[in-house]
Short mmCIF file of C-alpha atoms and ligand atoms in Angstrom, two decimals:
data_model
loop_
_atom_site.label_atom_id
_atom_site.label_comp_id
_atom_site.label_asym_id
_atom_site.label_seq_id
_atom_site.Cartn_x
_atom_site.Cartn_y
_atom_site.Cartn_z
CA UNK A 1 180.97 88.66 -34.56
CA UNK A 2 179.89 85.73 -32.20
CA UNK A 3 181.28 82.30 -32.77
CA UNK A 4 178.09 80.78 -31.56
CA UNK A 5 176.38 78.94 -34.30
CA UNK A 6 174.19 76.37 -32.60
CA UNK A 7 172.35 76.96 -29.35
CA UNK A 8 170.98 74.12 -27.17
CA UNK A 9 167.90 74.74 -25.03
CA UNK A 10 166.67 72.81 -21.99
CA UNK A 11 164.23 73.05 -19.14
CA UNK A 12 165.21 71.56 -15.84
CA UNK A 13 164.04 70.94 -12.22
CA UNK A 14 160.48 71.77 -11.40
CA UNK A 15 158.26 72.82 -14.19
CA UNK A 16 156.54 76.10 -14.19
CA UNK A 17 153.81 77.74 -16.41
CA UNK A 18 155.46 79.87 -19.05
CA UNK A 19 158.37 77.46 -19.78
CA UNK A 20 156.93 76.82 -23.16
CA UNK A 21 156.58 80.60 -23.90
CA UNK A 22 160.28 80.99 -22.98
CA UNK A 23 161.26 78.13 -25.23
CA UNK A 24 159.37 79.60 -28.08
CA UNK A 25 161.06 82.94 -27.60
CA UNK A 26 164.56 81.47 -27.52
CA UNK A 27 163.77 79.31 -30.63
CA UNK A 28 162.29 82.24 -32.58
CA UNK A 29 165.07 84.66 -31.54
CA UNK A 30 167.67 82.12 -32.72
CA UNK A 31 166.11 81.72 -36.05
CA UNK A 32 165.83 85.50 -36.40
CA UNK A 33 169.64 85.69 -35.91
CA UNK A 34 170.16 82.84 -38.37
CA UNK A 35 171.39 80.40 -35.68
CA UNK A 36 170.74 76.57 -35.39
CA UNK A 37 168.65 75.70 -32.34
CA UNK A 38 168.64 72.27 -30.72
CA UNK A 39 166.21 71.04 -27.99
CA UNK A 40 167.70 69.00 -25.18
CA UNK A 41 165.12 66.64 -23.69
CA UNK A 42 164.53 66.18 -19.94
CA UNK A 43 167.04 68.72 -18.71
CA UNK A 44 170.44 67.74 -17.80
CA UNK A 45 169.60 64.15 -18.12
CA UNK A 46 169.10 64.67 -21.94
CA UNK A 47 172.71 66.20 -22.04
CA UNK A 48 174.17 63.11 -20.72
CA UNK A 49 171.94 60.79 -22.85
CA UNK A 50 172.58 62.95 -25.88
CA UNK A 51 168.83 63.27 -26.28
CA UNK A 52 168.73 66.17 -28.83
CA UNK A 53 166.15 67.35 -31.27
CA UNK A 54 166.57 70.00 -33.96
CA UNK A 55 164.01 72.70 -33.63
CA UNK A 56 162.55 75.31 -35.94
CA UNK A 57 159.77 77.86 -36.13
CA UNK A 58 157.12 75.27 -36.45
CA UNK A 59 158.18 73.11 -33.52
CA UNK A 60 157.27 75.96 -31.14
CA UNK A 61 153.93 76.88 -32.77
CA UNK A 62 150.86 76.85 -30.69
CA UNK A 63 152.66 76.39 -27.39
CA UNK A 64 152.72 79.90 -25.91
CA UNK A 65 149.39 79.14 -24.04
CA UNK A 66 150.45 75.57 -22.86
CA UNK A 67 151.50 74.87 -19.19
CA UNK A 68 154.32 72.30 -18.65
CA UNK A 69 157.34 72.10 -20.99
CA UNK A 70 157.48 70.48 -24.43
CA UNK A 71 161.08 69.67 -23.73
CA UNK A 72 160.20 67.72 -20.64
CA UNK A 73 161.98 68.28 -17.43
CA UNK A 74 163.76 66.00 -14.97
CA UNK A 75 165.97 65.88 -11.87
CA UNK A 76 169.38 64.42 -12.72
CA UNK A 77 171.69 63.26 -10.11
CA UNK A 78 174.40 62.18 -12.56
CA UNK A 79 174.93 65.80 -13.54
CA UNK A 80 176.06 66.45 -9.94
CA UNK A 81 179.05 64.16 -10.53
CA UNK A 82 182.20 65.09 -12.66
CA UNK A 83 181.89 61.97 -14.86
CA UNK A 84 178.29 63.00 -15.64
CA UNK A 85 179.31 66.48 -16.67
CA UNK A 86 182.38 65.32 -18.73
CA UNK A 87 179.93 63.15 -20.76
CA UNK A 88 177.46 65.96 -21.07
CA UNK A 89 180.21 68.19 -22.37
CA UNK A 90 181.32 65.56 -24.88
CA UNK A 91 177.92 65.11 -26.20
CA UNK A 92 177.51 68.92 -26.77
CA UNK A 93 180.96 69.03 -28.59
CA UNK A 94 180.09 66.02 -30.75
CA UNK A 95 176.81 67.66 -31.82
CA UNK A 96 178.45 70.97 -32.44
CA UNK A 97 176.23 72.77 -29.84
CA UNK A 98 178.34 75.73 -28.70
CA UNK A 99 176.15 77.50 -26.04
CA UNK A 100 173.09 76.64 -23.80
CA UNK A 101 170.00 78.41 -22.57
CA UNK A 102 168.87 76.78 -19.42
CA UNK A 103 165.32 77.35 -17.99
CA UNK A 104 164.87 76.38 -14.29
CA UNK A 105 165.30 77.36 -10.62
CA UNK A 106 168.20 77.45 -8.16
CA UNK A 107 169.22 73.81 -8.58
CA UNK A 108 169.44 74.26 -12.37
CA UNK A 109 171.60 77.47 -12.00
CA UNK A 110 173.89 75.71 -9.49
CA UNK A 111 174.65 72.98 -12.07
CA UNK A 112 174.88 75.50 -14.89
CA UNK A 113 177.36 77.56 -12.77
CA UNK A 114 179.58 74.55 -12.18
CA UNK A 115 179.39 73.33 -15.84
CA UNK A 116 180.09 76.74 -17.47
CA UNK A 117 183.21 77.33 -15.27
CA UNK A 118 184.41 73.78 -15.53
CA UNK A 119 184.36 73.73 -19.37
CA UNK A 120 184.36 77.31 -20.30
CA UNK A 121 181.02 76.81 -21.91
CA UNK A 122 178.65 79.77 -22.61
CA UNK A 123 175.39 79.27 -20.62
CA UNK A 124 172.61 81.80 -19.98
CA UNK A 125 169.69 81.06 -17.70
CA UNK A 126 165.99 81.88 -17.56
CA UNK A 127 164.22 82.01 -14.23
CA UNK A 128 161.57 79.25 -14.55
CA UNK A 129 160.14 78.52 -11.27
CA UNK A 130 156.72 79.22 -9.48
CA UNK A 131 158.56 80.15 -6.25
CA UNK A 132 159.81 83.60 -7.15
CA UNK A 133 162.91 82.73 -4.99
CA UNK A 134 165.73 83.95 -7.20
CA UNK A 135 167.85 87.00 -6.76
CA UNK A 136 168.19 89.16 -9.89
CA UNK A 137 164.58 89.27 -11.12
CA UNK A 138 161.44 90.92 -9.64
CA UNK A 139 159.33 87.96 -10.76
CA UNK A 140 160.11 84.43 -12.06
CA UNK A 141 158.38 82.78 -15.05
CA UNK A 142 155.32 80.88 -13.49
CA UNK A 143 154.97 82.78 -10.29
CA UNK A 144 152.11 84.93 -11.51
CA UNK A 145 150.22 81.98 -12.86
CA UNK A 146 150.68 79.97 -9.69
CA UNK A 147 149.45 82.58 -7.38
CA UNK A 148 146.36 83.15 -9.63
CA UNK A 149 145.70 79.41 -9.44
CA UNK A 150 145.89 79.51 -5.63
CA UNK A 151 143.50 82.43 -5.59
CA UNK A 152 141.04 80.73 -7.77
CA UNK A 153 141.06 77.64 -5.62
CA UNK A 154 140.85 79.48 -2.35
CA UNK A 155 138.04 81.64 -3.60
CA UNK A 156 136.10 78.30 -3.99
CA UNK A 157 137.24 77.12 -0.62
CA UNK A 158 136.08 80.47 0.89
CA UNK A 159 132.38 79.83 -0.59
CA UNK A 160 132.03 76.58 1.37
CA UNK A 161 133.91 77.77 4.33
CA UNK A 162 131.42 80.69 4.69
CA UNK A 163 128.47 78.45 4.32
CA UNK A 164 129.49 76.23 6.95
CA UNK A 165 131.24 78.73 9.34
CA UNK A 166 134.44 76.76 9.03
CA UNK A 167 138.21 77.46 9.58
CA UNK A 168 140.25 76.22 6.75
CA UNK A 169 143.97 75.64 6.69
CA UNK A 170 145.14 75.71 3.22
CA UNK A 171 148.69 74.53 2.35
CA UNK A 172 150.42 76.11 -0.68
CA UNK A 173 153.81 75.32 -2.23
CA UNK A 174 157.06 76.98 -1.11
CA UNK A 175 159.40 74.77 0.75
CA UNK A 176 161.97 77.46 1.29
CA UNK A 177 160.07 80.70 0.44
CA UNK A 178 156.68 82.04 1.60
CA UNK A 179 156.22 84.25 -1.40
CA UNK A 180 153.37 82.20 -2.92
CA UNK A 181 151.56 82.22 0.49
CA UNK A 182 152.17 85.80 1.10
CA UNK A 183 150.79 87.12 -2.19
CA UNK A 184 148.11 84.71 -2.56
CA UNK A 185 147.07 85.17 0.96
CA UNK A 186 146.67 88.75 0.63
CA UNK A 187 144.76 88.15 -2.69
CA UNK A 188 142.16 85.92 -0.94
CA UNK A 189 141.92 88.03 2.14
CA UNK A 190 143.23 85.35 4.40
CA UNK A 191 142.81 85.79 8.10
CA UNK A 192 146.40 84.67 8.64
CA UNK A 193 149.46 83.57 6.65
CA UNK A 194 152.17 81.20 8.00
CA UNK A 195 155.53 81.47 6.12
CA UNK A 196 158.93 80.21 6.99
CA UNK A 197 160.30 83.76 7.01
CA UNK A 198 157.84 85.11 9.62
CA UNK A 199 158.23 82.29 12.24
CA UNK A 200 154.61 82.70 13.67
CA UNK A 201 154.04 79.53 15.68
CA UNK A 202 150.64 78.00 16.31
CA UNK A 203 150.18 79.65 19.82
CA UNK A 204 150.52 83.20 18.19
CA UNK A 205 148.37 82.18 15.20
CA UNK A 206 145.49 81.20 17.66
CA UNK A 207 145.98 84.16 19.75
CA UNK A 208 145.36 86.26 16.62
CA UNK A 209 142.40 84.27 15.68
CA UNK A 210 140.80 84.48 19.20
CA UNK A 211 141.32 88.14 19.59
CA UNK A 212 140.24 88.85 16.03
CA UNK A 213 136.75 89.95 14.99
CA UNK A 214 134.11 87.57 16.34
CA UNK A 215 131.59 88.05 13.58
CA UNK A 216 133.64 86.37 10.85
CA UNK A 217 131.74 83.35 9.50
CA UNK A 218 134.84 81.75 7.89
CA UNK A 219 138.48 81.82 8.48
CA UNK A 220 141.21 81.01 5.92
CA UNK A 221 144.77 80.31 7.21
CA UNK A 222 147.31 80.07 4.32
CA UNK A 223 150.37 77.86 5.18
CA UNK A 224 153.58 77.66 3.00
CA UNK A 225 154.55 73.99 2.95
CA UNK A 226 157.80 74.95 4.35
CA UNK A 227 156.66 76.67 7.59
CA UNK A 228 158.30 75.71 10.86
CA UNK A 229 155.01 75.00 12.40
CA UNK A 230 154.67 71.93 10.24
CA UNK A 231 152.41 71.12 7.26
CA UNK A 232 148.64 72.03 7.20
CA UNK A 233 147.63 68.51 8.65
CA UNK A 234 149.94 68.95 11.68
CA UNK A 235 148.67 72.36 12.41
CA UNK A 236 145.10 71.17 11.82
CA UNK A 237 145.46 68.38 14.35
CA UNK A 238 146.98 70.76 16.99
CA UNK A 239 144.25 73.24 16.47
CA UNK A 240 141.47 70.64 16.58
CA UNK A 241 142.87 69.42 19.90
CA UNK A 242 143.29 72.83 21.46
CA UNK A 243 140.31 74.71 20.05
CA UNK A 244 137.49 72.00 19.57
CA UNK A 245 134.91 74.84 19.08
CA UNK A 246 136.21 75.45 15.63
CA UNK A 247 135.04 73.24 12.62
CA UNK A 248 138.40 72.94 11.07
CA UNK A 249 139.31 71.45 7.70
CA UNK A 250 142.52 71.07 5.86
CA UNK A 251 143.21 71.43 2.23
CA UNK A 252 146.54 70.84 0.51
CA UNK A 253 146.49 72.46 -2.94
CA UNK A 254 149.55 70.37 -4.20
CA UNK A 255 150.60 70.05 -7.94
CA UNK A 256 147.68 72.04 -9.46
CA UNK A 257 149.84 75.06 -8.55
CA UNK A 258 152.51 74.06 -11.17
CA UNK A 259 150.09 73.35 -14.07
CA UNK A 260 147.67 75.44 -16.30
CA UNK A 261 147.83 77.98 -19.06
CA UNK A 262 150.31 80.73 -18.16
CA UNK A 263 148.94 84.12 -17.35
CA UNK A 264 149.55 87.03 -19.87
CA UNK A 265 152.07 88.32 -17.35
CA UNK A 266 154.12 85.13 -17.54
CA UNK A 267 153.79 84.82 -21.31
CA UNK A 268 155.21 88.27 -21.80
CA UNK A 269 157.89 87.91 -19.12
CA UNK A 270 158.99 84.62 -20.66
CA UNK A 271 158.94 86.23 -24.16
CA UNK A 272 160.98 89.21 -23.18
CA UNK A 273 163.52 87.25 -21.23
CA UNK A 274 163.92 84.47 -23.88
CA UNK A 275 164.86 87.07 -26.56
CA UNK A 276 167.19 88.97 -24.05
CA UNK A 277 168.89 85.73 -23.13
CA UNK A 278 169.67 84.67 -26.73
CA UNK A 279 170.86 88.30 -27.63
CA UNK A 280 172.95 88.26 -24.35
CA UNK A 281 174.69 85.17 -25.61
CA UNK A 282 175.45 86.60 -28.81
CA UNK A 283 176.97 89.61 -26.95
CA UNK A 284 179.40 87.37 -25.12
CA UNK A 285 177.50 87.09 -21.85
CA UNK A 286 177.75 83.83 -19.93
CA UNK A 287 177.23 82.17 -16.45
CA UNK A 288 174.40 84.66 -15.78
CA UNK A 289 170.56 84.65 -15.55
CA UNK A 290 168.51 87.14 -17.50
CA UNK A 291 165.96 88.70 -15.22
CA UNK A 292 163.66 91.70 -15.02
CA UNK A 293 164.44 94.32 -12.28
CA UNK A 294 162.29 97.55 -12.12
CA UNK A 295 161.18 96.89 -15.70
CA UNK A 296 164.68 96.65 -17.15
CA UNK A 297 166.45 93.36 -18.33
CA UNK A 298 169.50 92.69 -16.12
CA UNK A 299 172.02 89.92 -16.18
CA UNK A 300 173.00 88.37 -12.71
CA UNK A 301 175.74 85.89 -12.18
CA UNK A 302 174.39 82.52 -11.41
CA UNK A 303 176.19 82.23 -8.21
CA UNK A 304 174.30 85.48 -6.94
CA UNK A 305 170.88 84.28 -8.01
CA UNK A 306 170.88 81.27 -5.97
CA UNK A 307 171.02 82.69 -2.34
CA UNK A 308 167.61 80.84 -1.94
CA UNK A 309 165.56 83.88 -1.15
CA UNK A 310 165.79 87.33 -2.04
CA UNK A 311 165.44 88.95 1.46
CA UNK A 312 164.09 92.05 0.00
CA UNK A 313 160.99 90.39 -1.37
CA UNK A 314 159.66 89.69 2.17
CA UNK A 315 159.96 92.83 4.10
CA UNK A 316 158.42 93.74 7.44
CA UNK A 317 156.06 95.98 5.69
CA UNK A 318 154.48 93.10 3.79
CA UNK A 319 153.86 91.41 7.12
CA UNK A 320 152.40 94.50 8.56
CA UNK A 321 150.07 94.67 5.49
CA UNK A 322 148.83 91.22 6.33
CA UNK A 323 148.10 92.11 9.87
CA UNK A 324 146.28 95.29 8.99
CA UNK A 325 144.20 93.63 6.30
CA UNK A 326 143.03 90.64 8.52
CA UNK A 327 141.43 92.82 11.27
P1 ADP B 1 165.15 73.67 -9.73
O1 ADP B 1 166.16 74.01 -10.84
O2 ADP B 1 163.82 73.83 -9.99
O3 ADP B 1 165.67 74.24 -8.41
P2 ADP B 1 166.40 71.06 -8.84
O4 ADP B 1 166.93 71.56 -7.48
O5 ADP B 1 165.90 69.74 -8.83
O6 ADP B 1 165.46 72.00 -9.57
O7 ADP B 1 167.83 71.13 -9.74
C1 ADP B 1 167.74 70.68 -11.04
C2 ADP B 1 168.90 69.93 -11.55
O8 ADP B 1 170.04 70.80 -11.38
C3 ADP B 1 169.24 68.69 -10.57
O9 ADP B 1 168.44 67.56 -10.99
C4 ADP B 1 170.66 68.53 -11.06
O10 ADP B 1 170.81 67.74 -12.24
C5 ADP B 1 171.18 69.99 -11.21
N1 ADP B 1 171.90 70.41 -10.02
C6 ADP B 1 171.35 70.82 -8.82
N2 ADP B 1 172.28 71.06 -7.95
C7 ADP B 1 173.58 70.68 -8.63
C8 ADP B 1 174.95 70.71 -8.21
N3 ADP B 1 175.23 71.03 -6.94
N4 ADP B 1 175.77 70.36 -9.10
C9 ADP B 1 175.38 70.06 -10.35
N5 ADP B 1 174.11 69.91 -10.77
C10 ADP B 1 173.28 70.36 -9.89
#
C-alpha cells in the first residue's frame, strides 16, 4: 500500500494547450483512488508562497477543451535557490502534501529533479510544452495543437502571398528546437524551412529559391525563432537587400501558438498520461516523467528527459523529405 494520501499538482514554465486536460486527468484519477488532491497555483512560485487550493471533481469540470492552465503558471527564480526550495518543502510538509505531479518542460523537470533528490520527495512529471523537445515521449502535450495553429495561420498567409506573388518569411516558435517549424512547414508545403538543427544559411536558402521552379507565384519560408540565420526580420532585411526583385514580407506568429483549444490528440495524450502519472506515483515511481513511446506509456528519469532535443526526432530523412517536397 502506498503511503501517499495527498497529491499536489502544478503547471510550470511556458503554458501549452492540453495542460488543463492533464490537470483534469490527474485530479479525477486521484479521486478514483480515494486520494486528496491539492492545486498549487503559479508553479513553483505557489509552492514557495504556499498558494494551495483543494480540488475536487467539480473543480476540473468543463476545462478539457480550454487552452492555458486553470492553475496558472509562472517562472520562479527563487526555486533555483536552496533557501527557496527549503521553504517550498516546508510548505508541502505543513500542508501534508506528500507527492507532486508537475506539468511543464525541461526547466520544470530540472527543478523537479533537484527537489525530489534533495528532499527525497516523490515527483512525477507530465510533458507540457509546445516544443516537443523532451526525450522519453514521442509527443509532448500541446505540440499537436501548436502545429495545427501554425498550419491554419500559414494557410491564410499563403492565400494573400499567392494573390500578390509574394515571398513570405514566417517565424514560428522554437528557440532550441526546429520541430514546430519542421512539421508545420511540411504541413503547409513550405518552399524552405530554416531550423537550428539543419544550419542552412541565407546564401544556401537563396540558392535553393533561385534554382527552384520559376512558375511558383508564392513562396513561404518557415523559420524557427532559434535559427542561426537570425530572426525572420533579420533574414527579411538581408533578402530584400540582395534580391530586390522579390516582394518580401515578414510575419512573426508569436504567442498565438501557445493558446487555443487543444486538439483531440493533445486531449487524449494528456488524459492518458495524467492517469498513468498518478498510478505511477502510487506504484512508487518518482523522479521520472510519464511519456508515450511507440503507443506505450514509459517512465523516463527527469535527468534523461532534459537533454534539450531528442536527436532522433530530426533525422536526415526528415530534411530530405523537405527538399523533395519543395521542388
Ligand atoms: P519550462 O518548464 O517550460 O522549460 P522554464 O525553463 O521557465 O520553463 O522553467 C520553469 C521553472 O522551473 C523555472 O522558472 C524555475 O522555477 C524552475 N527551474 C528551472 N531550472 C531550474 C534549476 N536549475 N533549478 C531549480 N529550478 C529550476
